[in-house]
């Protein structure tokens, strides 16, 4: 048997992984929302996300925390759904944006003096 017939320890040489039951469930439940988002102008979801982040950062307190948290959950949801289809650089950029949202959310949790 040649080395090409044995899968490597890193998983190379195997076929594509099949999504698990949880991923399939989330993808199926997300389909109507994703289809609704696809019908919107491209700039509108971006503008809504930007307004949530900026408004949450400026307002502060519980309202600001909720606004930034909603933006964080939205970005996390899109990241989860698109993860298997992204390249390494795309993943890095999306995680960086997610960390920025998380940092703003945590700052909103700390009371201002």
CSV table of C-alpha atoms in Angstrom, one decimal:
chain,number,residue,atom,x,y,z
A,1,UNK,CA,0.0,0.0,0.0
A,2,UNK,CA,1.5,3.4,-1.0
A,3,UNK,CA,1.6,6.4,1.2
A,4,UNK,CA,-1.0,8.1,-0.9
A,5,UNK,CA,-3.6,5.5,0.1
A,6,UNK,CA,-3.2,6.3,3.8
A,7,UNK,CA,-4.6,9.5,5.1
A,8,UNK,CA,-2.1,11.7,6.8
A,9,UNK,CA,-2.3,12.6,10.5
A,10,UNK,CA,-3.3,16.1,9.6
A,11,UNK,CA,-6.4,14.9,7.8
A,12,UNK,CA,-5.1,15.6,4.3
A,13,UNK,CA,-6.0,13.1,1.7
A,14,UNK,CA,-9.5,12.5,3.1
A,15,UNK,CA,-12.7,13.8,1.5
A,16,UNK,CA,-14.5,16.9,2.7
A,17,UNK,CA,-15.9,16.6,6.2
A,18,UNK,CA,-19.6,16.3,6.5
A,19,UNK,CA,-21.3,18.9,8.6
A,20,UNK,CA,-22.6,17.8,12.0
A,21,UNK,CA,-26.2,17.7,13.1
A,22,UNK,CA,-25.9,21.0,15.1
A,23,UNK,CA,-24.4,22.9,12.1
A,24,UNK,CA,-27.1,21.5,9.8
A,25,UNK,CA,-29.8,22.5,12.2
A,26,UNK,CA,-28.4,26.1,12.6
A,27,UNK,CA,-27.9,26.4,8.8
A,28,UNK,CA,-31.5,25.3,8.1
A,29,UNK,CA,-32.9,27.6,10.8
A,30,UNK,CA,-30.8,30.5,9.4
A,31,UNK,CA,-31.9,30.1,5.8
A,32,UNK,CA,-35.0,32.4,6.0
A,33,UNK,CA,-33.0,35.1,7.7
A,34,UNK,CA,-30.1,34.8,5.2
A,35,UNK,CA,-32.5,35.0,2.3
A,36,UNK,CA,-34.2,38.1,3.8
A,37,UNK,CA,-30.7,39.7,4.2
A,38,UNK,CA,-29.8,38.8,0.6
A,39,UNK,CA,-32.8,40.8,-0.6
A,40,UNK,CA,-31.7,43.9,1.2
A,41,UNK,CA,-29.3,46.5,-0.4
A,42,UNK,CA,-25.8,45.5,0.4
A,43,UNK,CA,-25.1,48.7,2.3
A,44,UNK,CA,-28.1,48.4,4.6
A,45,UNK,CA,-27.0,45.6,7.0
A,46,UNK,CA,-23.5,47.2,7.1
A,47,UNK,CA,-25.1,50.6,8.1
A,48,UNK,CA,-27.3,48.9,10.7
A,49,UNK,CA,-24.3,47.2,12.2
A,50,UNK,CA,-22.2,50.4,12.2
A,51,UNK,CA,-25.1,52.3,13.9
A,52,UNK,CA,-25.4,49.6,16.6
A,53,UNK,CA,-21.7,49.8,17.3
A,54,UNK,CA,-21.3,53.5,17.2
A,55,UNK,CA,-24.6,54.1,19.1
A,56,UNK,CA,-23.7,51.6,21.7
A,57,UNK,CA,-20.3,53.1,22.2
A,58,UNK,CA,-21.6,56.6,22.5
A,59,UNK,CA,-24.6,55.8,24.7
A,60,UNK,CA,-22.9,53.5,27.2
A,61,UNK,CA,-24.7,51.8,30.1
A,62,UNK,CA,-27.1,49.0,29.7
A,63,UNK,CA,-28.6,50.3,26.4
A,64,UNK,CA,-25.1,50.6,24.9
A,65,UNK,CA,-24.2,47.2,26.1
A,66,UNK,CA,-27.3,45.7,24.5
A,67,UNK,CA,-26.7,47.5,21.2
A,68,UNK,CA,-23.1,46.4,20.9
A,69,UNK,CA,-24.1,42.9,22.1
A,70,UNK,CA,-26.6,42.6,19.3
A,71,UNK,CA,-24.0,43.6,16.8
A,72,UNK,CA,-21.6,41.0,18.4
A,73,UNK,CA,-24.1,38.2,18.1
A,74,UNK,CA,-24.9,39.1,14.5
A,75,UNK,CA,-21.3,39.0,13.5
A,76,UNK,CA,-20.7,35.8,15.5
A,77,UNK,CA,-23.7,34.2,13.7
A,78,UNK,CA,-22.4,35.1,10.2
A,79,UNK,CA,-18.9,34.0,11.2
A,80,UNK,CA,-20.2,30.6,12.3
A,81,UNK,CA,-22.2,30.1,9.1
A,82,UNK,CA,-19.4,31.2,6.7
A,83,UNK,CA,-16.4,29.6,8.6
A,84,UNK,CA,-16.1,26.4,6.5
A,85,UNK,CA,-16.0,28.3,3.2
A,86,UNK,CA,-13.4,31.0,4.2
A,87,UNK,CA,-9.7,31.1,3.7
A,88,UNK,CA,-7.3,31.5,6.5
A,89,UNK,CA,-6.9,35.3,5.9
A,90,UNK,CA,-10.7,35.8,5.8
A,91,UNK,CA,-11.0,33.9,9.0
A,92,UNK,CA,-8.4,36.1,10.6
A,93,UNK,CA,-10.0,39.3,9.5
A,94,UNK,CA,-13.5,38.1,10.7
A,95,UNK,CA,-12.1,37.1,14.1
A,96,UNK,CA,-10.4,40.5,14.4
A,97,UNK,CA,-13.7,42.3,13.8
A,98,UNK,CA,-15.4,40.0,16.4
A,99,UNK,CA,-12.7,40.7,19.0
A,100,UNK,CA,-13.2,44.5,18.4
A,101,UNK,CA,-16.9,44.1,19.0
A,102,UNK,CA,-16.2,42.0,22.1
A,103,UNK,CA,-13.8,44.7,23.4
A,104,UNK,CA,-16.4,47.4,22.9
A,105,UNK,CA,-19.0,45.3,24.6
A,106,UNK,CA,-16.7,44.7,27.6
A,107,UNK,CA,-15.9,48.4,27.9
A,108,UNK,CA,-19.7,49.0,28.0
A,109,UNK,CA,-20.0,46.7,31.0
A,110,UNK,CA,-17.5,48.7,33.1
A,111,UNK,CA,-19.3,51.7,34.7
A,112,UNK,CA,-17.8,55.1,33.8
A,113,UNK,CA,-16.6,57.2,36.7
